[in-house]
Short mmCIF file of C-alpha atoms in Angstrom, two decimals:
data_model
loop_
_atom_site.label_atom_id
_atom_site.label_comp_id
_atom_site.label_asym_id
_atom_site.label_seq_id
_atom_site.Cartn_x
_atom_site.Cartn_y
_atom_site.Cartn_z
CA MET A 113 -58.60 -78.64 -39.52
CA GLU A 114 -57.69 -82.40 -39.95
CA ALA A 115 -58.66 -84.73 -37.13
CA SER A 116 -55.09 -86.12 -37.31
CA ALA A 117 -53.48 -82.81 -36.61
CA ARG A 118 -51.25 -82.80 -33.69
CA SER A 119 -49.43 -80.15 -31.53
CA PHE A 120 -46.00 -80.22 -29.95
CA ILE A 121 -47.84 -79.33 -26.74
CA SER A 122 -48.99 -82.65 -25.19
CA TYR A 123 -52.56 -83.20 -23.90
CA PRO A 124 -54.85 -86.14 -23.26
CA GLU A 125 -57.41 -87.11 -25.72
CA ASP A 126 -60.31 -85.74 -23.64
CA SER A 127 -58.82 -82.46 -23.40
CA ASP A 128 -61.19 -79.57 -24.14
CA PHE A 129 -58.57 -77.64 -25.91
CA PRO A 130 -56.72 -79.72 -28.61
CA ILE A 131 -55.22 -78.11 -31.67
CA GLN A 132 -58.56 -78.55 -33.52
CA ASN A 133 -60.16 -76.11 -31.05
CA LEU A 134 -57.92 -73.08 -30.42
CA PRO A 135 -60.58 -70.91 -28.50
CA TYR A 136 -59.76 -67.21 -27.58
CA GLY A 137 -59.87 -65.75 -24.27
CA VAL A 138 -58.68 -62.82 -22.15
CA PHE A 139 -56.39 -63.31 -19.18
CA TYR A 140 -53.80 -61.89 -16.91
CA ARG A 141 -50.70 -63.62 -15.67
CA ASN A 142 -50.84 -64.16 -11.79
CA SER A 143 -47.19 -63.15 -11.64
CA ASP A 144 -48.00 -59.76 -13.08
CA ALA A 145 -48.56 -57.19 -10.26
CA THR A 146 -50.26 -54.86 -12.74
CA LYS A 147 -52.86 -57.57 -13.82
CA LYS A 148 -52.60 -56.32 -17.41
CA PRO A 149 -55.14 -58.23 -19.59
CA THR A 150 -54.07 -59.77 -22.78
CA ILE A 151 -55.44 -62.25 -25.28
CA GLY A 152 -54.59 -65.86 -25.60
CA VAL A 153 -55.57 -69.12 -27.15
CA ALA A 154 -55.94 -72.30 -25.05
CA ILE A 155 -54.01 -75.27 -26.11
CA GLY A 156 -54.05 -78.31 -23.79
CA ASP A 157 -53.26 -77.02 -20.25
CA GLN A 158 -51.36 -74.03 -21.66
CA VAL A 159 -52.19 -70.53 -22.99
CA LEU A 160 -50.60 -69.11 -26.11
CA ASP A 161 -50.11 -65.24 -25.50
CA LEU A 162 -51.02 -63.69 -28.78
CA ALA A 163 -49.63 -60.25 -27.88
CA VAL A 164 -46.14 -62.03 -27.73
CA ILE A 165 -46.70 -63.70 -31.19
CA ALA A 166 -47.93 -60.55 -32.73
CA GLN A 167 -44.80 -58.64 -31.49
CA ALA A 168 -42.59 -61.25 -33.00
CA GLY A 169 -44.23 -60.39 -36.33
CA LEU A 170 -45.70 -63.93 -36.94
CA PHE A 171 -49.10 -62.90 -38.09
CA ASP A 172 -48.24 -62.17 -41.75
CA GLY A 173 -51.54 -62.76 -43.52
CA PRO A 174 -52.93 -59.85 -45.65
CA ALA A 175 -56.05 -59.59 -43.60
CA ILE A 176 -54.55 -59.73 -40.11
CA LYS A 177 -50.90 -58.52 -40.37
CA ASP A 178 -51.56 -54.75 -40.18
CA HIS A 179 -54.02 -55.24 -37.22
CA ALA A 180 -52.31 -58.01 -35.12
CA ILE A 181 -50.15 -55.95 -32.80
CA ASN A 182 -53.08 -53.59 -31.98
CA VAL A 183 -55.97 -56.02 -31.48
CA PHE A 184 -53.90 -58.64 -29.56
CA ALA A 185 -52.57 -55.95 -27.09
CA GLN A 186 -56.13 -54.99 -26.22
CA GLY A 187 -57.67 -56.23 -23.00
CA THR A 188 -60.69 -57.52 -24.90
CA LEU A 189 -61.56 -59.43 -28.10
CA ASN A 190 -63.83 -56.79 -29.50
CA GLY A 191 -61.19 -55.22 -31.89
CA PHE A 192 -60.46 -58.77 -33.13
CA MET A 193 -64.13 -59.69 -33.40
CA ALA A 194 -64.72 -56.57 -35.60
CA LEU A 195 -62.26 -57.59 -38.15
CA GLY A 196 -64.34 -60.35 -39.72
CA LYS A 197 -64.04 -63.79 -41.00
CA ALA A 198 -60.94 -63.37 -43.27
CA ALA A 199 -58.90 -62.08 -40.37
CA TRP A 200 -60.23 -64.60 -38.08
CA SER A 201 -59.40 -67.46 -40.56
CA GLU A 202 -55.82 -66.21 -41.12
CA ALA A 203 -55.15 -65.85 -37.36
CA ARG A 204 -56.41 -69.48 -36.78
CA LYS A 205 -54.35 -70.89 -39.59
CA THR A 206 -51.22 -69.00 -38.16
CA ILE A 207 -51.73 -70.12 -34.69
CA ALA A 208 -52.49 -73.83 -35.83
CA ARG A 209 -49.23 -73.85 -37.77
CA LEU A 210 -47.15 -72.39 -34.93
CA LEU A 211 -48.49 -74.98 -32.48
CA SER A 212 -48.16 -77.87 -34.91
CA ALA A 213 -45.91 -80.78 -34.17
CA ASP A 214 -44.15 -80.34 -37.50
CA GLU A 215 -43.43 -76.63 -37.21
CA ALA A 216 -40.04 -75.56 -35.69
CA ARG A 217 -40.72 -71.69 -35.32
CA LEU A 218 -42.14 -71.79 -31.82
CA ARG A 219 -41.39 -75.38 -30.86
CA ASP A 220 -37.68 -74.93 -31.20
CA ASP A 221 -37.17 -71.35 -30.03
CA ALA A 222 -36.82 -71.66 -26.33
CA ASP A 223 -36.87 -67.91 -25.56
CA LEU A 224 -40.04 -67.36 -27.58
CA ARG A 225 -41.70 -70.41 -26.16
CA ALA A 226 -40.88 -69.27 -22.61
CA ALA A 227 -42.39 -65.84 -23.37
CA ALA A 228 -45.46 -67.00 -25.27
CA LEU A 229 -46.62 -70.00 -23.34
CA VAL A 230 -48.00 -69.93 -19.89
CA ALA A 231 -49.84 -72.71 -17.85
CA GLN A 232 -53.52 -72.14 -17.45
CA SER A 233 -53.05 -72.65 -13.66
CA ASP A 234 -50.85 -69.50 -13.62
CA VAL A 235 -53.40 -67.18 -15.16
CA THR A 236 -56.68 -65.64 -14.27
CA MET A 237 -59.51 -65.57 -16.81
CA LEU A 238 -61.42 -62.44 -17.38
CA LEU A 239 -64.50 -61.71 -19.54
CA PRO A 240 -63.53 -62.21 -23.11
CA ALA A 241 -65.21 -58.98 -24.40
CA ASN A 242 -66.73 -55.70 -23.53
CA ILE A 243 -70.39 -56.85 -23.71
CA GLY A 244 -72.24 -53.82 -24.88
CA ASP A 245 -75.65 -55.38 -25.16
CA TYR A 246 -77.11 -58.75 -24.14
CA THR A 247 -80.25 -60.34 -25.46
CA ASP A 248 -81.51 -63.68 -24.27
CA PHE A 249 -83.81 -65.86 -26.37
CA TYR A 250 -86.34 -68.55 -25.58
CA SER A 251 -85.69 -71.05 -28.36
CA SER A 252 -86.07 -74.67 -27.11
CA ARG A 253 -89.51 -75.94 -28.04
CA GLU A 254 -89.01 -78.59 -25.36
CA HIS A 255 -88.32 -76.06 -22.69
CA ALA A 256 -91.06 -73.71 -23.84
CA THR A 257 -93.51 -76.46 -23.97
CA ASN A 258 -92.58 -77.79 -20.45
CA VAL A 259 -92.88 -74.27 -18.89
CA GLY A 260 -96.16 -73.74 -20.83
CA ILE A 261 -97.68 -77.03 -19.61
CA MET A 262 -96.75 -76.09 -16.02
CA PHE A 263 -98.25 -72.55 -16.07
CA ARG A 264 -101.04 -72.74 -18.71
CA GLY A 265 -101.79 -76.45 -19.28
CA LYS A 266 -100.98 -78.82 -22.14
CA ASP A 267 -103.57 -77.43 -24.47
CA ASN A 268 -102.17 -73.94 -24.38
CA ALA A 269 -98.36 -74.80 -23.81
CA LEU A 270 -96.91 -72.61 -26.70
CA GLN A 271 -97.83 -69.01 -26.98
CA PRO A 272 -99.31 -68.22 -30.47
CA ASN A 273 -96.33 -66.53 -31.68
CA TRP A 274 -93.71 -69.07 -30.52
CA LEU A 275 -93.56 -71.07 -33.79
CA HIS A 276 -93.37 -67.85 -35.91
CA LEU A 277 -90.44 -65.92 -34.57
CA PRO A 278 -87.59 -66.40 -31.99
CA VAL A 279 -88.90 -64.96 -28.84
CA GLY A 280 -86.37 -62.96 -26.70
CA TYR A 281 -85.88 -60.09 -24.24
CA HIS A 282 -83.04 -57.56 -23.59
CA GLY A 283 -81.04 -58.58 -20.54
CA ARG A 284 -78.44 -56.82 -18.44
CA SER A 285 -74.79 -56.91 -19.72
CA SER A 286 -73.21 -55.34 -16.67
CA SER A 287 -73.87 -58.35 -14.51
CA ILE A 288 -72.44 -60.99 -16.91
CA MET A 289 -69.39 -62.43 -15.18
CA PRO A 290 -66.84 -65.04 -15.89
CA SER A 291 -66.80 -68.52 -14.66
CA GLY A 292 -65.91 -68.75 -10.87
CA THR A 293 -67.65 -65.60 -9.94
CA PRO A 294 -69.83 -66.30 -6.73
CA VAL A 295 -73.50 -65.95 -7.08
CA ARG A 296 -75.02 -63.87 -4.40
CA ARG A 297 -78.77 -64.92 -3.50
CA PRO A 298 -80.89 -62.07 -4.64
CA LEU A 299 -83.49 -60.32 -2.73
CA GLY A 300 -86.80 -58.86 -4.29
CA GLN A 301 -90.53 -58.68 -4.23
CA THR A 302 -92.38 -61.96 -4.20
CA LYS A 303 -96.18 -62.86 -3.83
CA GLY A 304 -97.60 -66.31 -3.28
CA PRO A 305 -100.92 -67.18 -4.89
CA ASP A 306 -102.54 -66.94 -1.50
CA ASP A 307 -100.76 -63.91 -0.14
CA ALA A 308 -102.78 -60.68 0.23
CA ALA A 309 -99.86 -58.54 -0.64
CA PRO A 310 -96.14 -58.81 -1.83
CA SER A 311 -93.40 -59.09 0.50
CA PHE A 312 -89.56 -58.18 0.32
CA THR A 313 -87.73 -61.55 0.86
CA PRO A 314 -84.60 -63.53 -0.25
CA CYS A 315 -85.26 -65.45 -3.42
CA ARG A 316 -86.47 -68.99 -2.29
CA LEU A 317 -86.69 -70.54 -5.80
CA LEU A 318 -83.16 -69.91 -7.08
CA ASP A 319 -82.53 -71.83 -10.38
CA PHE A 320 -80.00 -72.33 -13.09
CA GLU A 321 -80.56 -72.24 -16.96
CA LEU A 322 -78.32 -74.31 -19.21
CA GLU A 323 -77.55 -71.99 -22.21
CA MET A 324 -75.08 -71.04 -24.73
CA GLY A 325 -74.19 -67.55 -25.72
CA LEU A 326 -73.18 -66.27 -29.25
CA PHE A 327 -70.61 -63.45 -29.51
CA VAL A 328 -71.43 -61.10 -32.39
CA GLY A 329 -68.42 -60.34 -34.79
CA PRO A 330 -68.75 -57.31 -37.20
CA GLY A 331 -71.98 -55.19 -36.51
CA ASN A 332 -74.58 -53.85 -38.93
CA ALA A 333 -75.37 -50.14 -39.37
CA LEU A 334 -78.61 -48.76 -37.71
CA GLY A 335 -81.48 -49.32 -40.18
CA ASP A 336 -79.84 -52.19 -41.96
CA ARG A 337 -81.02 -55.75 -41.69
CA VAL A 338 -78.67 -58.76 -41.65
CA PRO A 339 -80.12 -61.40 -44.32
CA ILE A 340 -80.04 -65.04 -43.32
CA ASP A 341 -77.28 -65.88 -45.95
CA ASP A 342 -74.98 -63.26 -44.49
CA ALA A 343 -75.63 -64.09 -40.78
CA GLU A 344 -72.51 -66.25 -40.34
CA ASN A 345 -70.36 -63.35 -41.28
CA HIS A 346 -71.44 -61.58 -38.13
CA MET A 347 -70.98 -64.62 -35.69
CA PHE A 348 -67.62 -64.87 -33.98
CA GLY A 349 -67.97 -67.75 -31.48
CA VAL A 350 -69.75 -69.52 -28.71
CA VAL A 351 -69.56 -69.83 -24.97
CA LEU A 352 -71.43 -71.66 -22.13
CA LEU A 353 -74.01 -69.44 -20.35
CA ASN A 354 -75.69 -69.98 -17.04
CA ASP A 355 -78.74 -67.57 -16.93
CA TRP A 356 -79.36 -67.70 -13.25
CA SER A 357 -83.05 -67.12 -12.33
CA ALA A 358 -85.02 -66.18 -9.30
CA ARG A 359 -88.36 -68.07 -10.15
CA ASP A 360 -90.47 -66.51 -7.28
CA ILE A 361 -89.32 -62.98 -8.07
CA GLN A 362 -89.98 -63.72 -11.80
CA ALA A 363 -93.48 -64.97 -11.17
CA TRP A 364 -94.63 -61.74 -9.50
CA GLU A 365 -92.72 -59.21 -11.78
CA TYR A 366 -92.91 -60.54 -15.29
CA VAL A 367 -96.38 -59.35 -16.19
CA PRO A 368 -96.69 -57.48 -18.59
CA LEU A 369 -93.11 -56.80 -19.80
CA GLY A 370 -91.27 -59.99 -19.09
CA PRO A 371 -88.37 -60.83 -16.79
CA PHE A 372 -86.51 -57.94 -14.89
CA THR A 373 -84.73 -58.25 -11.60
CA ALA A 374 -85.34 -62.04 -11.57
CA LYS A 375 -82.67 -62.20 -14.09
CA ASN A 376 -80.40 -59.24 -13.80
CA PHE A 377 -78.49 -60.12 -10.66
CA ILE A 378 -75.82 -62.32 -12.40
CA SER A 379 -75.27 -64.35 -15.66
CA THR A 380 -72.13 -66.59 -15.89
CA ILE A 381 -70.26 -67.39 -19.00
CA SER A 382 -67.27 -69.73 -19.66
CA PRO A 383 -64.15 -67.68 -20.50
CA TRP A 384 -63.01 -69.39 -23.63
CA VAL A 385 -64.86 -68.46 -26.93
CA VAL A 386 -65.04 -71.35 -29.30
CA THR A 387 -65.09 -70.16 -32.93
CA LEU A 388 -67.62 -71.27 -35.51
CA GLU A 389 -64.65 -72.54 -37.54
CA ALA A 390 -63.73 -75.00 -34.87
CA LEU A 391 -67.41 -76.03 -34.52
CA GLU A 392 -67.80 -76.56 -38.36
CA PRO A 393 -67.28 -80.27 -38.45
CA PHE A 394 -70.11 -80.72 -35.85
CA ARG A 395 -72.94 -79.12 -37.85
CA VAL A 396 -76.09 -81.01 -37.77
CA GLN A 397 -79.63 -80.99 -39.21
CA SER A 398 -81.53 -78.32 -37.25
CA PRO A 399 -85.22 -79.25 -36.29
CA LYS A 400 -87.75 -79.02 -39.10
CA GLN A 401 -89.66 -75.82 -39.25
CA ASP A 402 -92.63 -76.72 -41.66
CA GLU A 403 -95.76 -76.60 -39.54
CA PRO A 404 -95.81 -73.55 -39.87
CA LYS A 405 -93.04 -72.49 -42.15
CA PRO A 406 -91.19 -69.39 -40.95
CA LEU A 407 -91.69 -66.16 -42.82
CA PRO A 408 -89.15 -65.79 -45.74
CA TYR A 409 -86.55 -63.64 -43.97
CA LEU A 410 -86.14 -66.53 -41.27
CA GLN A 411 -85.91 -69.39 -43.88
CA ASP A 412 -82.48 -70.87 -44.13
CA GLU A 413 -81.47 -72.89 -47.20
CA ASN A 414 -78.59 -74.62 -45.07
CA SER A 415 -80.68 -77.02 -43.19
CA LYS A 416 -77.39 -77.81 -41.17
CA ALA A 417 -77.66 -74.75 -38.91
CA GLY A 418 -77.44 -76.77 -35.71
CA TYR A 419 -74.49 -77.95 -33.73
CA ASP A 420 -73.89 -81.34 -32.00
CA ILE A 421 -72.58 -80.05 -28.70
CA GLN A 422 -72.91 -82.53 -25.80
CA LEU A 423 -73.81 -80.57 -22.58
CA GLU A 424 -73.84 -81.50 -18.96
CA VAL A 425 -74.96 -79.84 -15.74
CA ALA A 426 -73.35 -80.92 -12.41
CA LEU A 427 -74.42 -79.92 -9.00
CA LYS A 428 -72.28 -80.22 -5.83
CA SER A 429 -73.81 -79.62 -2.42
CA PRO A 430 -71.73 -78.66 0.58
CA LYS A 431 -72.15 -82.17 2.02
CA ALA A 432 -71.01 -83.81 -1.31
CA SER A 433 -67.31 -84.97 -1.97
CA ALA A 434 -67.79 -84.60 -5.85
CA PRO A 435 -70.21 -82.97 -8.30
CA GLN A 436 -73.27 -85.03 -9.41
CA VAL A 437 -74.43 -84.83 -13.04
CA ILE A 438 -78.11 -83.89 -13.06
CA SER A 439 -78.73 -83.12 -16.60
CA ARG A 440 -77.31 -84.18 -20.02
CA SER A 441 -78.50 -82.28 -22.99
CA ASN A 442 -77.49 -81.10 -26.46
CA PHE A 443 -77.44 -77.86 -28.36
CA LYS A 444 -78.85 -79.63 -31.42
CA TYR A 445 -82.16 -79.66 -29.86
CA MET A 446 -82.65 -75.93 -30.23
CA TYR A 447 -85.71 -75.17 -32.56
CA TRP A 448 -84.60 -71.62 -33.53
CA THR A 449 -81.02 -71.44 -34.66
CA MET A 450 -78.28 -68.89 -33.89
CA LYS A 451 -78.50 -67.49 -37.39
CA GLN A 452 -82.20 -67.06 -37.06
CA GLN A 453 -81.86 -65.39 -33.72
CA LEU A 454 -79.38 -62.92 -35.14
CA VAL A 455 -81.43 -62.23 -38.21
CA HIS A 456 -84.61 -61.64 -36.24
CA HIS A 457 -82.78 -59.36 -33.84
CA THR A 458 -81.95 -57.03 -36.74
CA VAL A 459 -85.13 -57.27 -38.82
CA THR A 460 -86.27 -53.89 -37.58
CA GLY A 461 -82.82 -52.33 -38.37
CA CYS A 462 -81.48 -52.81 -34.82
CA ASN A 463 -77.69 -52.36 -34.88
CA LEU A 464 -75.63 -55.10 -33.38
CA ARG A 465 -72.05 -54.34 -32.48
CA PRO A 466 -68.91 -56.50 -31.93
CA GLY A 467 -68.89 -58.16 -28.50
CA ASP A 468 -72.77 -58.12 -28.21
CA LEU A 469 -73.92 -61.53 -26.52
CA LEU A 470 -77.08 -63.43 -27.71
CA GLY A 471 -78.07 -66.08 -25.33
CA SER A 472 -79.69 -69.24 -26.66
CA GLY A 473 -82.44 -69.65 -24.13
CA THR A 474 -82.65 -72.86 -21.87
CA ILE A 475 -81.49 -75.96 -23.66
CA SER A 476 -83.80 -78.83 -22.83
CA GLY A 477 -84.08 -82.20 -24.58
CA PRO A 478 -87.05 -84.54 -24.90
CA THR A 479 -86.51 -86.55 -21.80
CA PRO A 480 -86.44 -85.50 -18.08
CA ASP A 481 -82.78 -86.33 -17.86
CA SER A 482 -82.02 -83.67 -20.53
CA TYR A 483 -83.94 -80.78 -19.07
CA GLY A 484 -81.95 -77.55 -18.68
CA SER A 485 -83.39 -76.15 -15.42
CA LEU A 486 -84.46 -77.24 -12.02
CA LEU A 487 -87.86 -75.67 -12.68
CA GLU A 488 -88.36 -78.62 -15.22
CA ILE A 489 -86.13 -81.26 -13.66
CA THR A 490 -88.30 -81.05 -10.41
CA TRP A 491 -91.40 -79.94 -12.31
CA ARG A 492 -91.92 -76.80 -10.45
CA GLY A 493 -90.72 -78.40 -7.23
CA SER A 494 -93.39 -81.15 -7.18
CA LYS A 495 -90.82 -83.86 -7.83
CA PRO A 496 -87.69 -83.12 -5.71
CA LEU A 497 -84.30 -84.17 -7.03
CA THR A 498 -82.59 -86.79 -4.70
CA LEU A 499 -78.78 -86.34 -4.56
CA GLU A 500 -76.35 -89.05 -4.03
CA THR A 501 -75.75 -87.69 -0.37
CA GLY A 502 -79.39 -88.33 0.33
CA GLU A 503 -80.34 -84.66 0.18
CA GLU A 504 -83.30 -83.39 -1.84
CA ARG A 505 -83.35 -80.25 -4.05
CA LYS A 506 -86.35 -78.54 -5.39
CA PHE A 507 -84.33 -75.44 -6.11
CA LEU A 508 -80.68 -74.26 -5.32
CA LEU A 509 -79.56 -73.88 -1.69
CA ASP A 510 -76.69 -71.59 -0.28
CA GLY A 511 -73.32 -73.43 -0.76
CA ASP A 512 -74.52 -75.36 -3.94
CA SER A 513 -72.08 -75.25 -6.79
CA LEU A 514 -73.25 -75.60 -10.35
CA THR A 515 -70.85 -76.51 -13.31
CA LEU A 516 -71.89 -76.45 -16.90
CA SER A 517 -69.67 -78.19 -19.41
CA GLY A 518 -69.93 -78.99 -23.04
CA TYR A 519 -67.90 -80.49 -25.83
CA CYS A 520 -68.08 -81.78 -29.48
CA GLN A 521 -66.64 -85.18 -29.94
CA GLY A 522 -64.34 -85.80 -32.88
CA GLU A 523 -62.43 -88.70 -34.13
CA GLY A 524 -59.69 -88.94 -31.42
CA TYR A 525 -60.32 -85.44 -29.99
CA ARG A 526 -62.99 -83.25 -28.55
CA VAL A 527 -63.67 -79.54 -28.95
CA GLY A 528 -64.61 -78.35 -25.53
CA PHE A 529 -65.60 -75.12 -23.70
CA GLY A 530 -63.98 -75.47 -20.33
CA PRO A 531 -66.16 -75.13 -17.20
CA CYS A 532 -68.85 -72.59 -16.38
CA VAL A 533 -68.93 -72.57 -12.58
CA GLY A 534 -70.98 -70.57 -9.99
CA THR A 535 -71.46 -71.24 -6.22
CA ILE A 536 -74.47 -69.80 -4.30
CA LEU A 537 -73.69 -67.40 -1.50
CA PRO A 538 -76.12 -66.19 1.20
CA HIS A 539 -78.10 -62.96 0.50
CA ASN A 540 -76.51 -59.74 1.98
#
């Protein structure tokens, strides 16, 4: 979409949701006693109800017209995700045209506008999809190196397999929650290095992880692999993801099978799914992978497989009057790309399904102010973070609120994700 495109809906230049974005989400109107979920698109501070637009017969493209009433009346995006790129593109073109400053159909129809547009302040956002499966990767070279140095030393920072494949683990989809859901401090088994035996305690080393999550579109059949040049046909859109982590629980339990309860208590995502089509102008060169080269199935002829998404993490303690930015990073730093993650996930013939979520792994940059976790920012607690209130943080305390945010900067507009927020509550 042209940078000069404008909507009849007014919004400031730094709005996350200009007409160049048009992210999808699921919401219910606060005035609706039944809390019926429906699908919408964010535009400025408004939501366009796509069920109303579909009922009005305004989705008329050949790939979407026979499906619009059904998929946009559902309470999740799974059905729309399954339709594929042709339908997504047609829907986006129709929505952009209807919201354009030059198009009278919605702009000048007062009744349709009143039915289809609702203020974001008058809705409650829900999870955008029924997330059947969730896989989290470990794809930032900077993050993996930092963690390796902390626990194994500089000479053995990266594990032998790390530069050859996107490392990942299967997480828990049932505890993925939308922005604003409180984060209850978990309890679990911990064992310090000098303890004779483990104990059952509240987590003392509660951390955030700055990530992004990819929603899968059309799936693949069991036994079929997705080749690298077909991967984007299976990629619907992206959200912010906070993979909350209980570091002390993780340290005791992760051998030999990796994280378990240290990461299954909650993960938070932003509710608006930004499509790859909206991110297309912000493609950038991904990091070189030539020492060693990946195996052929992971080699991508399109070197611009990264995305220039500026990311921030802000922490607000109970004593603070406003959040304080504690990290500024960028999605372009990721060594393994979303395409490579999806391809490797299916290399054995594993079947992905619409609405599956693939977490990027912690996004850390090359400098301490771009690290994507407190584990790194405080270097395992050895360098406490001093807040503007004078307080110190090694890890998160009860009452702390974390906000992830991100956007791509265009010429006179930005494509943003909205906030991804969680506040720490005491353990039960």
